[in-house]
Coordinates of C-alpha atoms and ligand atoms in Angstrom, one line a residue:
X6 CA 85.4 45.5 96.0
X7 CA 88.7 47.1 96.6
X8 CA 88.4 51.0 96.2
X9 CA 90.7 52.6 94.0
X10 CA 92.2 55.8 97.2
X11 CA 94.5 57.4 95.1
X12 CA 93.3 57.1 91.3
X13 CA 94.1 60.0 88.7
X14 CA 92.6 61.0 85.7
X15 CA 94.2 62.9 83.1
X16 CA 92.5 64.6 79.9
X17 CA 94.9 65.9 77.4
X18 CA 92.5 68.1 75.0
X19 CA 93.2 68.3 71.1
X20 CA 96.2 70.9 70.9
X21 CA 97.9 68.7 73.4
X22 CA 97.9 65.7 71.6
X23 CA 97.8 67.7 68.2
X24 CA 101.6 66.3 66.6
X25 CA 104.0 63.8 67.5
X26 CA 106.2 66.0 69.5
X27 CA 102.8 67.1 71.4
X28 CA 102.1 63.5 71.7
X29 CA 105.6 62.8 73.2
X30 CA 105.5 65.9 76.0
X31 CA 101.9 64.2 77.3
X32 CA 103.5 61.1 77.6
X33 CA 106.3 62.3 79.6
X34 CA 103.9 64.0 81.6
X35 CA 101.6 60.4 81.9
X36 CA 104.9 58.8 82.8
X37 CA 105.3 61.3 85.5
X38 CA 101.9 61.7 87.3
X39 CA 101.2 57.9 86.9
X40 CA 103.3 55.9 87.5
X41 CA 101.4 53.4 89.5
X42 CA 98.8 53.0 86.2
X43 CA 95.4 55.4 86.3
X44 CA 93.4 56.7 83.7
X45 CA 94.3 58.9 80.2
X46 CA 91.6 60.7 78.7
X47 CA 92.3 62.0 74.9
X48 CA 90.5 64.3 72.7
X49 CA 90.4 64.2 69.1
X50 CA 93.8 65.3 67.1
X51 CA 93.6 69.4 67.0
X52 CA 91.5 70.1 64.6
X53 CA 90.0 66.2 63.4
X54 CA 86.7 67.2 64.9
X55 CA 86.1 70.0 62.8
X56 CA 87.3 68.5 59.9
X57 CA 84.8 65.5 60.1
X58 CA 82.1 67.5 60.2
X59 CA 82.8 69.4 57.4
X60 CA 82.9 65.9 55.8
X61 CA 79.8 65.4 57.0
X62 CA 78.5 68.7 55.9
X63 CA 79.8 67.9 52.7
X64 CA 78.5 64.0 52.0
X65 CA 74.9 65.2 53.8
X66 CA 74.9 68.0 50.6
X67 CA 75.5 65.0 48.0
X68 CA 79.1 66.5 47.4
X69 CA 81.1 63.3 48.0
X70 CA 84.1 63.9 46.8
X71 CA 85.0 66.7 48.7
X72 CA 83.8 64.8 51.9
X73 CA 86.8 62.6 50.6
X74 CA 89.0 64.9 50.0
X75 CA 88.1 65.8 53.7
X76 CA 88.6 62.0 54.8
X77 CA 92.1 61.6 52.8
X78 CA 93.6 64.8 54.8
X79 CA 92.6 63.4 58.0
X80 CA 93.9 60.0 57.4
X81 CA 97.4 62.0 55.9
X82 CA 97.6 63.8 59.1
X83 CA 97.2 61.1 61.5
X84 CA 99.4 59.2 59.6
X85 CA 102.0 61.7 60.0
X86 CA 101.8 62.0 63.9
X87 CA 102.1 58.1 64.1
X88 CA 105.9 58.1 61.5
X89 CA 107.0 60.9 63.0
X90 CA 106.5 58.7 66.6
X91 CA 108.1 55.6 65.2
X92 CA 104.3 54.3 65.8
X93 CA 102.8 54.1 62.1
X94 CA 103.2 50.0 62.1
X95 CA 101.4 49.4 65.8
X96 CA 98.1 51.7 64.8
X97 CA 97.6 50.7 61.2
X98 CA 95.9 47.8 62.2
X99 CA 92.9 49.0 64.6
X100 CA 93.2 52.5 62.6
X101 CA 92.0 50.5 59.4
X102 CA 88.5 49.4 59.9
X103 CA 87.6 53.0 62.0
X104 CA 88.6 54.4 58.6
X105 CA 86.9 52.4 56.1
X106 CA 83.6 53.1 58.9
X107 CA 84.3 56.8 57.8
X108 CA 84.1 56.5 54.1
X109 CA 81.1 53.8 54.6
X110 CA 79.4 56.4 56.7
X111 CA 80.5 59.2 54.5
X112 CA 79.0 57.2 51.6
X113 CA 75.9 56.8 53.2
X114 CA 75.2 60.2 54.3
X115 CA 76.3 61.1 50.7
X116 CA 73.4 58.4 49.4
X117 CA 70.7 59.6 51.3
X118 CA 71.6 63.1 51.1
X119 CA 71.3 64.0 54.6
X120 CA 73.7 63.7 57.7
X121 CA 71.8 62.5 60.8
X122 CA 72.7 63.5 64.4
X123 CA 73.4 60.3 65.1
X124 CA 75.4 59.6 61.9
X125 CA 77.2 62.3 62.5
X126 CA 78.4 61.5 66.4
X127 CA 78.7 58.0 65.0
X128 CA 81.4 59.7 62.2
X129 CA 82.5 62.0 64.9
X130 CA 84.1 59.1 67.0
X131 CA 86.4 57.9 64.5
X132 CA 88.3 60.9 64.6
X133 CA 88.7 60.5 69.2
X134 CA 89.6 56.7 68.4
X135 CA 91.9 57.3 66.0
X136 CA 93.5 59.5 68.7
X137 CA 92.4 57.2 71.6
X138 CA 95.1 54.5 70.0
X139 CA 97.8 56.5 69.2
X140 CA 98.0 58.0 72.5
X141 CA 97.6 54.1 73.9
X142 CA 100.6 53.5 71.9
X143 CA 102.4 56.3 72.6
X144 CA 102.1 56.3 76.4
X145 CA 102.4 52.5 76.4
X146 CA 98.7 51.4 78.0
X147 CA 95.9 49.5 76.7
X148 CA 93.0 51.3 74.7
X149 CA 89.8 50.5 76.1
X150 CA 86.4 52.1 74.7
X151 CA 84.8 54.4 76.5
X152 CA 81.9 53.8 75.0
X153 CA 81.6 50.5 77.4
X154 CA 80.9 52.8 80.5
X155 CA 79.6 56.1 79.6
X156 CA 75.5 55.5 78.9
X157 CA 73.6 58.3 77.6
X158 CA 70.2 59.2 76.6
X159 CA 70.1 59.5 72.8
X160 CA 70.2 63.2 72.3
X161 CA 72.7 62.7 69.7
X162 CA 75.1 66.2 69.1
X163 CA 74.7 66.7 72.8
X164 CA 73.9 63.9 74.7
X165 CA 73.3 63.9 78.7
X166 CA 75.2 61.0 81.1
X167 CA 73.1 58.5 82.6
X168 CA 74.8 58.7 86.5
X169 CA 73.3 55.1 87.7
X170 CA 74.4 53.3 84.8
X171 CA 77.6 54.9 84.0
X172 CA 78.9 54.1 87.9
X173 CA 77.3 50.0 88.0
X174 CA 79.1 49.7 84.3
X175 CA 82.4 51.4 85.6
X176 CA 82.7 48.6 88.3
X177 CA 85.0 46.3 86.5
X178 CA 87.3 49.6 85.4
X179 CA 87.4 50.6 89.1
X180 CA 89.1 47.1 89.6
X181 CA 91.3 47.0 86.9
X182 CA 92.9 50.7 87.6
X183 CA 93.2 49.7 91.0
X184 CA 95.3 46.7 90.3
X185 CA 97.3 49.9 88.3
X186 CA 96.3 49.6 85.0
X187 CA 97.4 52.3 83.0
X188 CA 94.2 52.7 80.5
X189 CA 93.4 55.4 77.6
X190 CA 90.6 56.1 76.6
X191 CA 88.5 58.4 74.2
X192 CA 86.7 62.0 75.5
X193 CA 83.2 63.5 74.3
X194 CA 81.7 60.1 73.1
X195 CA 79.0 58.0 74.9
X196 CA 76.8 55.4 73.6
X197 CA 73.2 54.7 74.4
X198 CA 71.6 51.7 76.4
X199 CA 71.1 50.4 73.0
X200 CA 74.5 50.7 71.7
X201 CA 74.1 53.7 69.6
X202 CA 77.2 56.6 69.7
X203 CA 76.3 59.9 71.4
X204 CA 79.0 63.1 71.4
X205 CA 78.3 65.3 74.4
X206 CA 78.8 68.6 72.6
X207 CA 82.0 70.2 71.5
X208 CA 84.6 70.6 74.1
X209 CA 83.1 67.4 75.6
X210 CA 85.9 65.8 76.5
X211 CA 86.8 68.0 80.0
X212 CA 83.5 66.4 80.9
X213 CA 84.1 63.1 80.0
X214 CA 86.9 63.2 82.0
X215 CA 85.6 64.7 85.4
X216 CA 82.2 62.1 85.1
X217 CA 84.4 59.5 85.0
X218 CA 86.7 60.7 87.4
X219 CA 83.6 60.4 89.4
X220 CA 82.4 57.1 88.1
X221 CA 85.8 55.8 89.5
X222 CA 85.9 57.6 92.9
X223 CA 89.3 59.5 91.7
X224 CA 91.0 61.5 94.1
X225 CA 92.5 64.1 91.4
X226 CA 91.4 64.9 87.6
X227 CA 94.4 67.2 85.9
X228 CA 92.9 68.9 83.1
X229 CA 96.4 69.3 80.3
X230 CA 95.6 72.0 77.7
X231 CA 97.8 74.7 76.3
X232 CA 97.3 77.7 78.6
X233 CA 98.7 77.9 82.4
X234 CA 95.6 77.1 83.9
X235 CA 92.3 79.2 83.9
X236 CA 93.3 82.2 83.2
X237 CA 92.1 85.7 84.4
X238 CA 90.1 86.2 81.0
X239 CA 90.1 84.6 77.0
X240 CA 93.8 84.6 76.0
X241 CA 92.9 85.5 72.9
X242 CA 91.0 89.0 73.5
X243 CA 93.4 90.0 76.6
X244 CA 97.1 88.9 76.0
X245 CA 97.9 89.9 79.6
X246 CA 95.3 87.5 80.7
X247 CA 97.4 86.0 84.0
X248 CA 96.8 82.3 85.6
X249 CA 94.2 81.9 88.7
X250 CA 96.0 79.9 90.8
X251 CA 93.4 78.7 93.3
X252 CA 89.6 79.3 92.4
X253 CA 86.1 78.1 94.1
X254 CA 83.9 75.7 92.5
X255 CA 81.6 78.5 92.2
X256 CA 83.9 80.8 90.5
X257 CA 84.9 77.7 87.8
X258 CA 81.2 76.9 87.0
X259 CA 80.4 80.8 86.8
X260 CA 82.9 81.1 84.2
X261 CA 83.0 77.5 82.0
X262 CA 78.8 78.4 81.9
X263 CA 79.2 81.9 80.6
X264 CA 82.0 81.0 77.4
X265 CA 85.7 79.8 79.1
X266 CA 86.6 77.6 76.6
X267 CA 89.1 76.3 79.2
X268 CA 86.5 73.9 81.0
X269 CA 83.7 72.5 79.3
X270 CA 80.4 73.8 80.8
X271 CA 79.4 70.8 81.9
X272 CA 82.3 69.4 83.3
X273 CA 82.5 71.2 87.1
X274 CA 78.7 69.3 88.0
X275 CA 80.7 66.3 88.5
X276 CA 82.9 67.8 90.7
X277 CA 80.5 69.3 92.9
X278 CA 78.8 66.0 93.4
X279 CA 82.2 64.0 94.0
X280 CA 84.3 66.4 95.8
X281 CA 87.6 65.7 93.8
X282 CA 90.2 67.7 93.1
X283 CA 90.5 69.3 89.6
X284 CA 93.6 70.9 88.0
X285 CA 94.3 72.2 85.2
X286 CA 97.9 72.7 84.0
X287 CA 99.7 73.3 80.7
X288 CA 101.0 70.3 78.5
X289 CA 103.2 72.8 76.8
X290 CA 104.8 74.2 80.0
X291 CA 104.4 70.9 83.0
X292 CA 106.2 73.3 85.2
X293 CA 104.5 76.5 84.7
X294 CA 101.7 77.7 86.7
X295 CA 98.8 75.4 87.2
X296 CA 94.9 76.1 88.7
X297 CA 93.0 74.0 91.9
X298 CA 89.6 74.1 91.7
X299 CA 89.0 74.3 95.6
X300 CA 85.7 73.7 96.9
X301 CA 86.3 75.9 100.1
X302 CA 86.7 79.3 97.9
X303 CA 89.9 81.1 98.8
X304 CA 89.6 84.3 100.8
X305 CA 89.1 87.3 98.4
X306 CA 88.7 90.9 98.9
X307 CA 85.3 92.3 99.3
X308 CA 84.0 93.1 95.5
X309 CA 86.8 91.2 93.9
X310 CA 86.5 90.2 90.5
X311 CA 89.2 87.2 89.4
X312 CA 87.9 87.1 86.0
X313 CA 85.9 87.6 82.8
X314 CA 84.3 85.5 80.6
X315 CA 82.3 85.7 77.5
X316 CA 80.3 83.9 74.9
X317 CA 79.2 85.1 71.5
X318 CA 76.4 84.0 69.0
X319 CA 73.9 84.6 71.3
X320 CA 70.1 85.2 70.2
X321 CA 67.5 87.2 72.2
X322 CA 63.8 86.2 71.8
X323 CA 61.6 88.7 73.2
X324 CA 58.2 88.2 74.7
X325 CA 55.3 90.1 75.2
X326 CA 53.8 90.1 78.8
X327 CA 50.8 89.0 77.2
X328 CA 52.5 85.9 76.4
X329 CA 52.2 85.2 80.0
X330 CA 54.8 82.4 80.9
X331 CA 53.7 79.2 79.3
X332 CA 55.3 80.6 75.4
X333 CA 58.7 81.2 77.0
X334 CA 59.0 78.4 79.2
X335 CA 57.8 75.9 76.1
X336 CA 60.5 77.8 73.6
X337 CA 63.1 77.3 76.0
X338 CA 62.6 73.5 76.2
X339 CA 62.1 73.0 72.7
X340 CA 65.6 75.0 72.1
X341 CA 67.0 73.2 74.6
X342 CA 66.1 69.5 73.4
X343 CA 67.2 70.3 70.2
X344 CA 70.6 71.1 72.0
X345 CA 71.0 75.0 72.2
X346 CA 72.6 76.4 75.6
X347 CA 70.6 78.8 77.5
X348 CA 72.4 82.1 79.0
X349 CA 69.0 83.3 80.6
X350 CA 65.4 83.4 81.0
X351 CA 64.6 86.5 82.7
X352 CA 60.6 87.2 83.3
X353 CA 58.7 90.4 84.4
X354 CA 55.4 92.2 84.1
X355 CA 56.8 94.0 81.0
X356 CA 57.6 90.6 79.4
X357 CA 60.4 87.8 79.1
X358 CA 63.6 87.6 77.7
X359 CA 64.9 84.1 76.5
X360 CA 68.6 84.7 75.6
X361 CA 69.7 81.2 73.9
X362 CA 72.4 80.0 71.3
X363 CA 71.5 77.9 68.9
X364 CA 75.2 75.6 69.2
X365 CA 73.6 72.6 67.3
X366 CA 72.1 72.3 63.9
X367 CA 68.7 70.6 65.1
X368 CA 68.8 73.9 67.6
X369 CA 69.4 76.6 64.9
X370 CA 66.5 74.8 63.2
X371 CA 64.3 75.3 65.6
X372 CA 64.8 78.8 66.3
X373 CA 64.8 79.7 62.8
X374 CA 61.1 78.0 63.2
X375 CA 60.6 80.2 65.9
X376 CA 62.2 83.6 64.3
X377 CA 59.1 82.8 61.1
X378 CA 56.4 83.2 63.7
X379 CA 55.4 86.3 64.7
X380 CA 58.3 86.6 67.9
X381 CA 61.1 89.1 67.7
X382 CA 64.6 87.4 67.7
X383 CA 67.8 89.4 67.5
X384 CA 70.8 87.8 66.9
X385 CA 74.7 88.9 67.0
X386 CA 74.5 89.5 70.7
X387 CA 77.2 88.1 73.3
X388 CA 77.0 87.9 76.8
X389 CA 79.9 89.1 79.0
X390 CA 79.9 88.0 82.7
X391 CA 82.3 89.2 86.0
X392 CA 83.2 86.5 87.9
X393 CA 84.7 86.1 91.6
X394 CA 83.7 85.2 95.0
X395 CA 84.5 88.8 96.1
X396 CA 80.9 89.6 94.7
X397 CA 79.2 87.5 97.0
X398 CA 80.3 90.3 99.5
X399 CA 79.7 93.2 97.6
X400 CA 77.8 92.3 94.3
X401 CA 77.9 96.3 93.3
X402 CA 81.3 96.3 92.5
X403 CA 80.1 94.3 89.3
X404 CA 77.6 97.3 88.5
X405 CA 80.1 99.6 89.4
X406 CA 82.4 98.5 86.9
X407 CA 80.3 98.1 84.1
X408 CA 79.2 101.8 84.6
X409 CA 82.6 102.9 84.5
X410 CA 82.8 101.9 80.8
X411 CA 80.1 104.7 79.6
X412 CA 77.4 104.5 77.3
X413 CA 77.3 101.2 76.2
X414 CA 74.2 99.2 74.4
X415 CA 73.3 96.5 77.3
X416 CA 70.7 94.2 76.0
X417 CA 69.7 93.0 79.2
X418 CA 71.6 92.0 82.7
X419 CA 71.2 87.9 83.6
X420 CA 72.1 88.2 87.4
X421 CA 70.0 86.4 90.2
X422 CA 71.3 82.7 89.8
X423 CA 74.6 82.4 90.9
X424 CA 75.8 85.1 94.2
X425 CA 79.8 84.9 92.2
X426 CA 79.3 86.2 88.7
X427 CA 77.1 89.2 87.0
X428 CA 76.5 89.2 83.3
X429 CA 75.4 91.1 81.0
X430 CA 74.3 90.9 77.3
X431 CA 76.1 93.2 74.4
X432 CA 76.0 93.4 71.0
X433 CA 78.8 91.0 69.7
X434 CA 80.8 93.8 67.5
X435 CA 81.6 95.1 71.4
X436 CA 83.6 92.4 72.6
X437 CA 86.4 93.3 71.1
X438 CA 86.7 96.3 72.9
X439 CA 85.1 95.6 76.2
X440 CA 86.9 92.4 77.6
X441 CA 89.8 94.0 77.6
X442 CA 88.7 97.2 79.1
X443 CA 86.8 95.3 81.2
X444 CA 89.9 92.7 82.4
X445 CA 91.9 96.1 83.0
X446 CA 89.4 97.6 85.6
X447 CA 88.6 94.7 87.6
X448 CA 91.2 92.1 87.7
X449 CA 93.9 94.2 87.4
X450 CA 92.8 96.7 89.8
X451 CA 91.6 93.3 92.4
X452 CA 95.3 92.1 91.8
X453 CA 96.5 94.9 93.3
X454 CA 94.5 95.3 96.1
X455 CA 96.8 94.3 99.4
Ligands
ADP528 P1 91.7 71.7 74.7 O1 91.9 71.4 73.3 O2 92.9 71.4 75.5 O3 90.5 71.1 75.3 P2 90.5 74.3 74.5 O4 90.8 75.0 73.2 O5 89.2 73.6 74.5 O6 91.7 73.3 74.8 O7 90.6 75.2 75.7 C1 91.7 76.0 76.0 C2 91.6 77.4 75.4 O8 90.6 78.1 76.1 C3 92.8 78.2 75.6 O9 93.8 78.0 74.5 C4 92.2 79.6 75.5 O10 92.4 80.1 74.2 C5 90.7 79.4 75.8 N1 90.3 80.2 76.9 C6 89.2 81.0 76.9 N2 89.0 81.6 78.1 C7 90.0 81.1 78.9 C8 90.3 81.4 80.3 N3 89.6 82.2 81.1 N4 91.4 80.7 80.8 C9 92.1 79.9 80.0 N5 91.9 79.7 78.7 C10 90.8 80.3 78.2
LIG529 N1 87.2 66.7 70.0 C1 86.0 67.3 70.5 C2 85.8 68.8 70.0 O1 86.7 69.2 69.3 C3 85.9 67.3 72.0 C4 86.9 68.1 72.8 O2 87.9 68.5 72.2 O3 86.7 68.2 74.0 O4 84.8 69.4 70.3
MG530 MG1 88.5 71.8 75.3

């Protein structure tokens, strides 16, 4: 079998391939880093993903005529990407019967009055389809299915890969895009052994991308989104938030698990395994800054911190010490099935904490099942975390900046796992406030070391 040296993989996420002129910057950008074929990963149209679910939320409460209304905005908008690229004609055709599967699923959900996990992930991949052909269009490659390769187990809403039996069924793709195919394909869907769709949680897609940069033995993955690369902390909370240009695996999983949207949480594993490298670069700005993820970590100062990350809707479950071990433990895996993401699990003779969001509906379900018994659950708390290989050296620095803020309400500090971040749990009404007091003491103040 001939071995594909120098394959790339690029994942252009929703705001990148959002419009038409979007669509036409990524395929100057696919006509650029590929020009010997390779393989294009698309997300869902900006937007599409939430809007399907609201259709789903909609039709699964009986109500389906605003489910429609729901479906006939989507179809408008996707519509108006493919005119506005002179494309409209070329997609009508395999965009047809992925719509009429909508309404038929929408219909059904609205029948039975209830939308499934797996009808929902089996609505949800319509909408990275849709997308999946217009970008094929657009950048002038074939569509394949994704759905061919990447095997999951059925935990529809946030499904796990299946290593073995993604890489034996990627073989024939490993072939093809070494003869230089140029192939696009959709992100955040899978399908079961039996056939069945599976979504691998929202933001998925940075995922699918670096598992099947892996499946395929790539050399690179480039990661397109609309910021300059990871940035220093959430755009959003701290404008001056300024691009890392090289980071450590360590320092990219620290921060994609504790809330940077950026990189799906799930997405550096593959990395580690595989050894690839993986960039992240702005569609909006090709030349701007860009970030490697390095696996030899760059040199940093001695306590440095490179950034801060955050995620919020985060519920604490507290535990007696008479509980002893086996209550935790068995809440935390019953959270977790039902697809909730755990930020920590900290036990000690005065008791255990289980701090856990509930990011799926089958997972909100089963705390709320939880909250009825007799436990104490909190919710509206968010946990902040200091990230950056300099902590490894001197893992105070962390503790020294979080004192420097004052009196503030910590619900509990998750550190002991991973030697290049510290986090911290605080009620969510803080964030505002602390990120960006946070982001001025310690990356500002590491940027300027010499
Ligand atoms: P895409 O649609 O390309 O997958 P996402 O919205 O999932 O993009 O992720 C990119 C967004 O992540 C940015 O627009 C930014 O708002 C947010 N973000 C949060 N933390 C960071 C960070 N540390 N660095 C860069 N972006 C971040
Ligand atoms: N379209 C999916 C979402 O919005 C997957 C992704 O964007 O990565 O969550
Ligand atoms: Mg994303």
């Amino acid at each position: 079998m001939s071995r594909p040296t120098s394959l790339r993989v690029l994942k252009f996420g929703g705001s990148s391939v959002g419009s038409a002129e979007a669509l036409r910057r990524a395929a100057a950008i696919v006509r650029e880093a590929l020009p010997a074929g390779g393989l294009v990963v698309v997300s869902a149209l900006r937007g599409t993903t939430d809007h399907i679910l609201e259709a789903c939320a909609a039709a699964g409460a009986g109500d389906l005529a605003s489910a429609q209304t729901h479906l006939a905005a989507l179809r408008e908008r996707h519509r108006e990407a493919a005119t506005g690229l002179g494309l409209l004609d070329t997609v009508e055709a395999p965009w047809k019967p992925l719509l009429d599967r909508l309404d038929q699923l929408l219909t059904g959900m609205a029948m039975l009055g209830e939308a499934t996990p797996r009808g929902r992930d089996a609505a949800l991949a319509v909408g990275e389809t849709l997308s999946a052909h217009l970008a094929a269009a657009c950048f002038q490659g074939t569509f394949q299915d994704v759905r061919e390769v990447l095997r999951t187990d059925g935990r529809f809403g946030k499904a796990r890969p299946q290593l073995e039996a993604l890489r034996a069924a990627a073989a024939p793709w490993r072939e093809a895009l070494a003869g230089g195919a140029l192939w696009i394909t959709q992100g955040f869907l899978g399908a079961t052994a039996e056939g069945h769709t599976t979504t691998l949680g929202r933001g998925g897609s940075d995922t699918s991308a670096t598992l099947l940069g892996e499946a395929l033995e790539a050399e690179e993955v480039q990661i397109w989104t609309d910021v300059d690369g990871v940035l220093s902390a959430d755009p959003s909370l701290v404008p001056e938030a300024r691009p890392i240009p090289r980071m450590s695996l360590g320092e990219a999983e620290a921060l994609s698990a504790f809330g940077a949207k950026v990189l799906h949480a799930d997405s550096l594993a593959p990395v580690g395994r595989a050894g690839f490298r993986l960039v992240v670069a702005n569609t909006l700005r090709p030349g701007a800054s860009r970030t490697e993820i390095l696996p030899a970590p760059p040199l940093r100062a001695a306590g440095e911190v490179t950034s801060v990350a955050y995620k919020e809707g985060i519920s604490l479950l507290r535990f007696p010490a008479a509980a002893g071990l086996e209550a935790p433990l068995d809440a935390a895996r019953r959270l977790e099935e039902a697809g909730a993401l755990r930020f920590g699990l900290i036990a000690s003779p005065a008791g255990t904490l289980l701090a856990i969001r509930p990011d799926t509906p089958a997972a909100a379900k089963a705390l709320d099942a939880l909250a009825a018994s007799d436990l104490p659950c909190e919710s509206g708390w968010a946990v902040v975390a200091l990230v950056g290989e300099g902590l490894r050296t001197d893992p105070l620095a962390a503790l020294r900046h979080l004192a420097a803020l004052g009196q503030e309400p910590i619900g509990g500090l998750l550190t002991g796992s991973s030697t290049v971040s510290i986090a911290f749990l605080v009620p969510e009404s803080r964030l505002g406030d602390l990120i960006p007091r946070l982001h001025d003491r310690c990356v500002t103040c590491s940027q300027e070391q010499p």
